[in-house]
Amino acid sequence: MSRKMNLLMFSGEYDKAMAGLILANSARDIEVEVTMFFAFWGLFLIRDPEKMTLEDKSIYKKLMDVITPKGPEQLPLSRMNFSGLGKWMLEEMIEDQDAPKLIHFLKGARKKNIKFYACKLSVEIMGFKPEELLPEVEIIDAAAYLKDALDSDMQLFI
């Protein structure tokens, strides 16, 4: 593959995550190499809800785990969330169109070997443990991300 796209996923919102994953999957379909770098709120997209733990975490990190989305299915909308009513409506509209949900685009990205990177500092600050993330996720620092982004033909910040 001679073309490369890099997405920095900063948002932890359903619609923005879906947009990023649609672009990533579509790019792979046209033989573009894709890397996704997840920082801060974007980490909730790659959190495995089955592997969450409160062990060996500070009170702040435990509280963060309790009050934040447990994984991609719990992400709120960026607009018109209305305590989850807006997201429910959007999911119903997606279903009416027989379109894939966010989780399907995430599974597709994993099957297509899109590279998932997590920001090392974000992981530490937000209190994630490496084992709480999807197994494909590699934790890297900002310098490694920048090298990847500079080698890309297209960089997107979502």
PDB file of C-alpha atoms in Angstrom:
ATOM      1  CA  MET A   1       0.000   0.000   0.000  1.00  0.00           C
ATOM      2  CA  SER A   2       1.484   3.283  -1.005  1.00  0.00           C
ATOM      3  CA  ARG A   3      -1.134   5.571   0.543  1.00  0.00           C
ATOM      4  CA  LYS A   4      -1.628   6.082   4.253  1.00  0.00           C
ATOM      5  CA  MET A   5      -4.254   7.766   6.445  1.00  0.00           C
ATOM      6  CA  ASN A   6      -3.868   8.652  10.113  1.00  0.00           C
ATOM      7  CA  LEU A   7      -6.824   9.461  12.375  1.00  0.00           C
ATOM      8  CA  LEU A   8      -6.465  10.991  15.817  1.00  0.00           C
ATOM      9  CA  MET A   9      -9.575   9.974  17.750  1.00  0.00           C
ATOM     10  CA  PHE A  10     -10.001  12.466  20.587  1.00  0.00           C
ATOM     11  CA  SER A  11     -13.795  12.435  20.881  1.00  0.00           C
ATOM     12  CA  GLY A  12     -15.675   9.959  23.026  1.00  0.00           C
ATOM     13  CA  GLU A  13     -18.980  10.538  21.263  1.00  0.00           C
ATOM     14  CA  TYR A  14     -20.901   7.933  19.285  1.00  0.00           C
ATOM     15  CA  ASP A  15     -21.494   9.903  16.083  1.00  0.00           C
ATOM     16  CA  LYS A  16     -17.921  11.172  15.854  1.00  0.00           C
ATOM     17  CA  ALA A  17     -16.509   7.719  16.572  1.00  0.00           C
ATOM     18  CA  MET A  18     -18.786   6.296  13.897  1.00  0.00           C
ATOM     19  CA  ALA A  19     -17.600   8.901  11.365  1.00  0.00           C
ATOM     20  CA  GLY A  20     -13.963   8.036  12.097  1.00  0.00           C
ATOM     21  CA  LEU A  21     -14.553   4.308  11.785  1.00  0.00           C
ATOM     22  CA  ILE A  22     -16.565   4.697   8.569  1.00  0.00           C
ATOM     23  CA  LEU A  23     -13.651   6.634   7.049  1.00  0.00           C
ATOM     24  CA  ALA A  24     -11.100   4.123   8.346  1.00  0.00           C
ATOM     25  CA  ASN A  25     -13.001   1.111   6.975  1.00  0.00           C
ATOM     26  CA  SER A  26     -13.654   2.858   3.653  1.00  0.00           C
ATOM     27  CA  ALA A  27      -9.980   3.764   3.317  1.00  0.00           C
ATOM     28  CA  ARG A  28      -8.966   0.131   3.880  1.00  0.00           C
ATOM     29  CA  ASP A  29     -11.507  -0.920   1.230  1.00  0.00           C
ATOM     30  CA  ILE A  30      -9.608   1.207  -1.314  1.00  0.00           C
ATOM     31  CA  GLU A  31      -6.259  -0.181  -0.145  1.00  0.00           C
ATOM     32  CA  VAL A  32      -5.150   2.730   2.023  1.00  0.00           C
ATOM     33  CA  GLU A  33      -3.111   1.849   5.111  1.00  0.00           C
ATOM     34  CA  VAL A  34      -4.865   3.227   8.210  1.00  0.00           C
ATOM     35  CA  THR A  35      -3.691   3.981  11.716  1.00  0.00           C
ATOM     36  CA  MET A  36      -5.920   5.306  14.479  1.00  0.00           C
ATOM     37  CA  PHE A  37      -4.479   7.059  17.535  1.00  0.00           C
ATOM     38  CA  PHE A  38      -6.860   7.255  20.514  1.00  0.00           C
ATOM     39  CA  ALA A  39      -6.339   9.965  23.122  1.00  0.00           C
ATOM     40  CA  PHE A  40      -8.308  11.013  26.210  1.00  0.00           C
ATOM     41  CA  TRP A  41     -12.065  10.609  25.562  1.00  0.00           C
ATOM     42  CA  GLY A  42     -11.366   8.618  22.404  1.00  0.00           C
ATOM     43  CA  LEU A  43     -10.025   5.812  24.609  1.00  0.00           C
ATOM     44  CA  PHE A  44     -13.601   4.860  25.526  1.00  0.00           C
ATOM     45  CA  LEU A  45     -14.031   3.542  21.985  1.00  0.00           C
ATOM     46  CA  ILE A  46     -11.303   0.930  22.486  1.00  0.00           C
ATOM     47  CA  ARG A  47     -12.095   0.038  26.107  1.00  0.00           C
ATOM     48  CA  ASP A  48     -13.193  -3.567  26.527  1.00  0.00           C
ATOM     49  CA  PRO A  49     -16.139  -3.457  28.964  1.00  0.00           C
ATOM     50  CA  GLU A  50     -15.566  -7.116  29.858  1.00  0.00           C
ATOM     51  CA  LYS A  51     -12.039  -6.401  31.099  1.00  0.00           C
ATOM     52  CA  MET A  52     -12.621  -3.296  33.205  1.00  0.00           C
ATOM     53  CA  THR A  53     -11.219  -3.397  36.711  1.00  0.00           C
ATOM     54  CA  LEU A  54     -11.094  -1.066  39.705  1.00  0.00           C
ATOM     55  CA  GLU A  55      -8.149  -2.902  41.269  1.00  0.00           C
ATOM     56  CA  ASP A  56      -5.045  -0.897  42.138  1.00  0.00           C
ATOM     57  CA  LYS A  57      -6.569   2.422  41.034  1.00  0.00           C
ATOM     58  CA  SER A  58      -6.736   5.718  42.891  1.00  0.00           C
ATOM     59  CA  ILE A  59     -10.094   7.017  44.071  1.00  0.00           C
ATOM     60  CA  TYR A  60     -10.173   9.477  41.138  1.00  0.00           C
ATOM     61  CA  LYS A  61      -9.472   6.762  38.593  1.00  0.00           C
ATOM     62  CA  LYS A  62     -12.116   4.508  40.160  1.00  0.00           C
ATOM     63  CA  LEU A  63     -14.625   7.351  40.031  1.00  0.00           C
ATOM     64  CA  MET A  64     -13.710   8.030  36.390  1.00  0.00           C
ATOM     65  CA  ASP A  65     -14.356   4.356  35.573  1.00  0.00           C
ATOM     66  CA  VAL A  66     -17.736   4.416  37.293  1.00  0.00           C
ATOM     67  CA  ILE A  67     -19.079   7.591  35.643  1.00  0.00           C
ATOM     68  CA  THR A  68     -17.717   7.238  32.104  1.00  0.00           C
ATOM     69  CA  PRO A  69     -18.870   5.046  29.197  1.00  0.00           C
ATOM     70  CA  LYS A  70     -17.825   1.425  29.631  1.00  0.00           C
ATOM     71  CA  GLY A  71     -17.170   0.884  25.920  1.00  0.00           C
ATOM     72  CA  PRO A  72     -18.300   1.859  22.432  1.00  0.00           C
ATOM     73  CA  GLU A  73     -21.961   0.941  22.944  1.00  0.00           C
ATOM     74  CA  GLN A  74     -22.314   3.411  25.822  1.00  0.00           C
ATOM     75  CA  LEU A  75     -20.882   6.463  24.042  1.00  0.00           C
ATOM     76  CA  PRO A  76     -23.275   9.445  24.023  1.00  0.00           C
ATOM     77  CA  LEU A  77     -24.099  11.599  21.002  1.00  0.00           C
ATOM     78  CA  SER A  78     -22.234  14.857  20.489  1.00  0.00           C
ATOM     79  CA  ARG A  79     -25.506  16.753  19.968  1.00  0.00           C
ATOM     80  CA  MET A  80     -29.091  16.085  20.971  1.00  0.00           C
ATOM     81  CA  ASN A  81     -28.221  13.224  23.314  1.00  0.00           C
ATOM     82  CA  PHE A  82     -31.084  14.129  25.704  1.00  0.00           C
ATOM     83  CA  SER A  83     -30.031  11.646  28.401  1.00  0.00           C
ATOM     84  CA  GLY A  84     -29.782   8.870  25.827  1.00  0.00           C
ATOM     85  CA  LEU A  85     -33.076   9.494  24.012  1.00  0.00           C
ATOM     86  CA  GLY A  86     -31.313  11.089  21.030  1.00  0.00           C
ATOM     87  CA  LYS A  87     -28.906   8.181  20.732  1.00  0.00           C
ATOM     88  CA  TRP A  88     -31.769   5.695  20.917  1.00  0.00           C
ATOM     89  CA  MET A  89     -33.536   7.597  18.112  1.00  0.00           C
ATOM     90  CA  LEU A  90     -30.374   7.605  15.986  1.00  0.00           C
ATOM     91  CA  GLU A  91     -29.902   3.868  16.502  1.00  0.00           C
ATOM     92  CA  GLU A  92     -33.525   3.295  15.482  1.00  0.00           C
ATOM     93  CA  MET A  93     -32.960   5.374  12.334  1.00  0.00           C
ATOM     94  CA  ILE A  94     -29.784   3.381  11.590  1.00  0.00           C
ATOM     95  CA  GLU A  95     -31.735   0.154  12.012  1.00  0.00           C
ATOM     96  CA  ASP A  96     -34.555   1.444   9.760  1.00  0.00           C
ATOM     97  CA  GLN A  97     -31.964   1.964   7.022  1.00  0.00           C
ATOM     98  CA  ASP A  98     -30.405  -1.465   7.610  1.00  0.00           C
ATOM     99  CA  ALA A  99     -27.128   0.350   8.205  1.00  0.00           C
ATOM    100  CA  PRO A 100     -24.387  -0.972  10.499  1.00  0.00           C
ATOM    101  CA  LYS A 101     -24.075   0.329  14.052  1.00  0.00           C
ATOM    102  CA  LEU A 102     -20.861   1.672  15.559  1.00  0.00           C
ATOM    103  CA  ILE A 103     -19.900  -1.709  16.995  1.00  0.00           C
ATOM    104  CA  HIS A 104     -20.033  -3.240  13.503  1.00  0.00           C
ATOM    105  CA  PHE A 105     -17.652  -0.606  12.124  1.00  0.00           C
ATOM    106  CA  LEU A 106     -15.307  -1.247  15.062  1.00  0.00           C
ATOM    107  CA  LYS A 107     -15.382  -5.001  14.407  1.00  0.00           C
ATOM    108  CA  GLY A 108     -14.745  -4.327  10.707  1.00  0.00           C
ATOM    109  CA  ALA A 109     -11.726  -2.160  11.515  1.00  0.00           C
ATOM    110  CA  ARG A 110     -10.335  -4.896  13.718  1.00  0.00           C
ATOM    111  CA  LYS A 111     -10.814  -7.532  10.994  1.00  0.00           C
ATOM    112  CA  LYS A 112      -9.218  -5.267   8.375  1.00  0.00           C
ATOM    113  CA  ASN A 113      -6.093  -4.912  10.527  1.00  0.00           C
ATOM    114  CA  ILE A 114      -6.389  -1.185  11.008  1.00  0.00           C
ATOM    115  CA  LYS A 115      -3.655  -0.274  13.456  1.00  0.00           C
ATOM    116  CA  PHE A 116      -4.957   0.940  16.822  1.00  0.00           C
ATOM    117  CA  TYR A 117      -2.676   3.032  19.001  1.00  0.00           C
ATOM    118  CA  ALA A 118      -3.475   4.482  22.430  1.00  0.00           C
ATOM    119  CA  CYS A 119      -1.776   7.598  23.741  1.00  0.00           C
ATOM    120  CA  LYS A 120       0.512   6.545  26.588  1.00  0.00           C
ATOM    121  CA  LEU A 121      -0.029   9.712  28.636  1.00  0.00           C
ATOM    122  CA  SER A 122      -3.813   9.643  28.099  1.00  0.00           C
ATOM    123  CA  VAL A 123      -3.947   6.014  29.232  1.00  0.00           C
ATOM    124  CA  GLU A 124      -2.026   6.900  32.383  1.00  0.00           C
ATOM    125  CA  ILE A 125      -4.003  10.058  33.202  1.00  0.00           C
ATOM    126  CA  MET A 126      -7.407   8.502  32.532  1.00  0.00           C
ATOM    127  CA  GLY A 127      -6.509   5.481  34.668  1.00  0.00           C
ATOM    128  CA  PHE A 128      -6.746   2.753  32.055  1.00  0.00           C
ATOM    129  CA  LYS A 129      -4.724  -0.391  32.412  1.00  0.00           C
ATOM    130  CA  PRO A 130      -3.347  -1.860  29.169  1.00  0.00           C
ATOM    131  CA  GLU A 131      -5.337  -5.064  29.713  1.00  0.00           C
ATOM    132  CA  GLU A 132      -8.597  -3.048  29.764  1.00  0.00           C
ATOM    133  CA  LEU A 133      -8.129  -2.121  26.109  1.00  0.00           C
ATOM    134  CA  LEU A 134      -8.870  -4.206  23.038  1.00  0.00           C
ATOM    135  CA  PRO A 135      -6.061  -6.717  22.388  1.00  0.00           C
ATOM    136  CA  GLU A 136      -5.070  -5.047  19.088  1.00  0.00           C
ATOM    137  CA  VAL A 137      -4.227  -1.759  20.819  1.00  0.00           C
ATOM    138  CA  GLU A 138      -0.596  -0.770  21.129  1.00  0.00           C
ATOM    139  CA  ILE A 139       0.272   1.994  23.590  1.00  0.00           C
ATOM    140  CA  ILE A 140       2.659   4.587  22.153  1.00  0.00           C
ATOM    141  CA  ASP A 141       3.837   8.058  23.076  1.00  0.00           C
ATOM    142  CA  ALA A 142       3.107  11.311  21.273  1.00  0.00           C
ATOM    143  CA  ALA A 143       6.437  11.311  19.418  1.00  0.00           C
ATOM    144  CA  ALA A 144       5.675   7.898  17.887  1.00  0.00           C
ATOM    145  CA  TYR A 145       2.220   9.115  16.881  1.00  0.00           C
ATOM    146  CA  LEU A 146       3.694  12.227  15.251  1.00  0.00           C
ATOM    147  CA  LYS A 147       6.172  10.142  13.254  1.00  0.00           C
ATOM    148  CA  ASP A 148       3.280   8.026  11.989  1.00  0.00           C
ATOM    149  CA  ALA A 149       1.187  11.092  11.179  1.00  0.00           C
ATOM    150  CA  LEU A 150       4.059  12.782   9.345  1.00  0.00           C
ATOM    151  CA  ASP A 151       4.463   9.661   7.193  1.00  0.00           C
ATOM    152  CA  SER A 152       0.760   9.743   6.272  1.00  0.00           C
ATOM    153  CA  ASP A 153      -0.835  11.259   3.188  1.00  0.00           C
ATOM    154  CA  MET A 154      -3.855  12.369   5.196  1.00  0.00           C
ATOM    155  CA  GLN A 155      -4.313  13.208   8.863  1.00  0.00           C
ATOM    156  CA  LEU A 156      -7.723  13.688  10.454  1.00  0.00           C
ATOM    157  CA  PHE A 157      -8.589  14.877  13.962  1.00  0.00           C
ATOM    158  CA  ILE A 158     -11.929  13.584  15.220  1.00  0.00           C
TER     159      ILE A 158
END
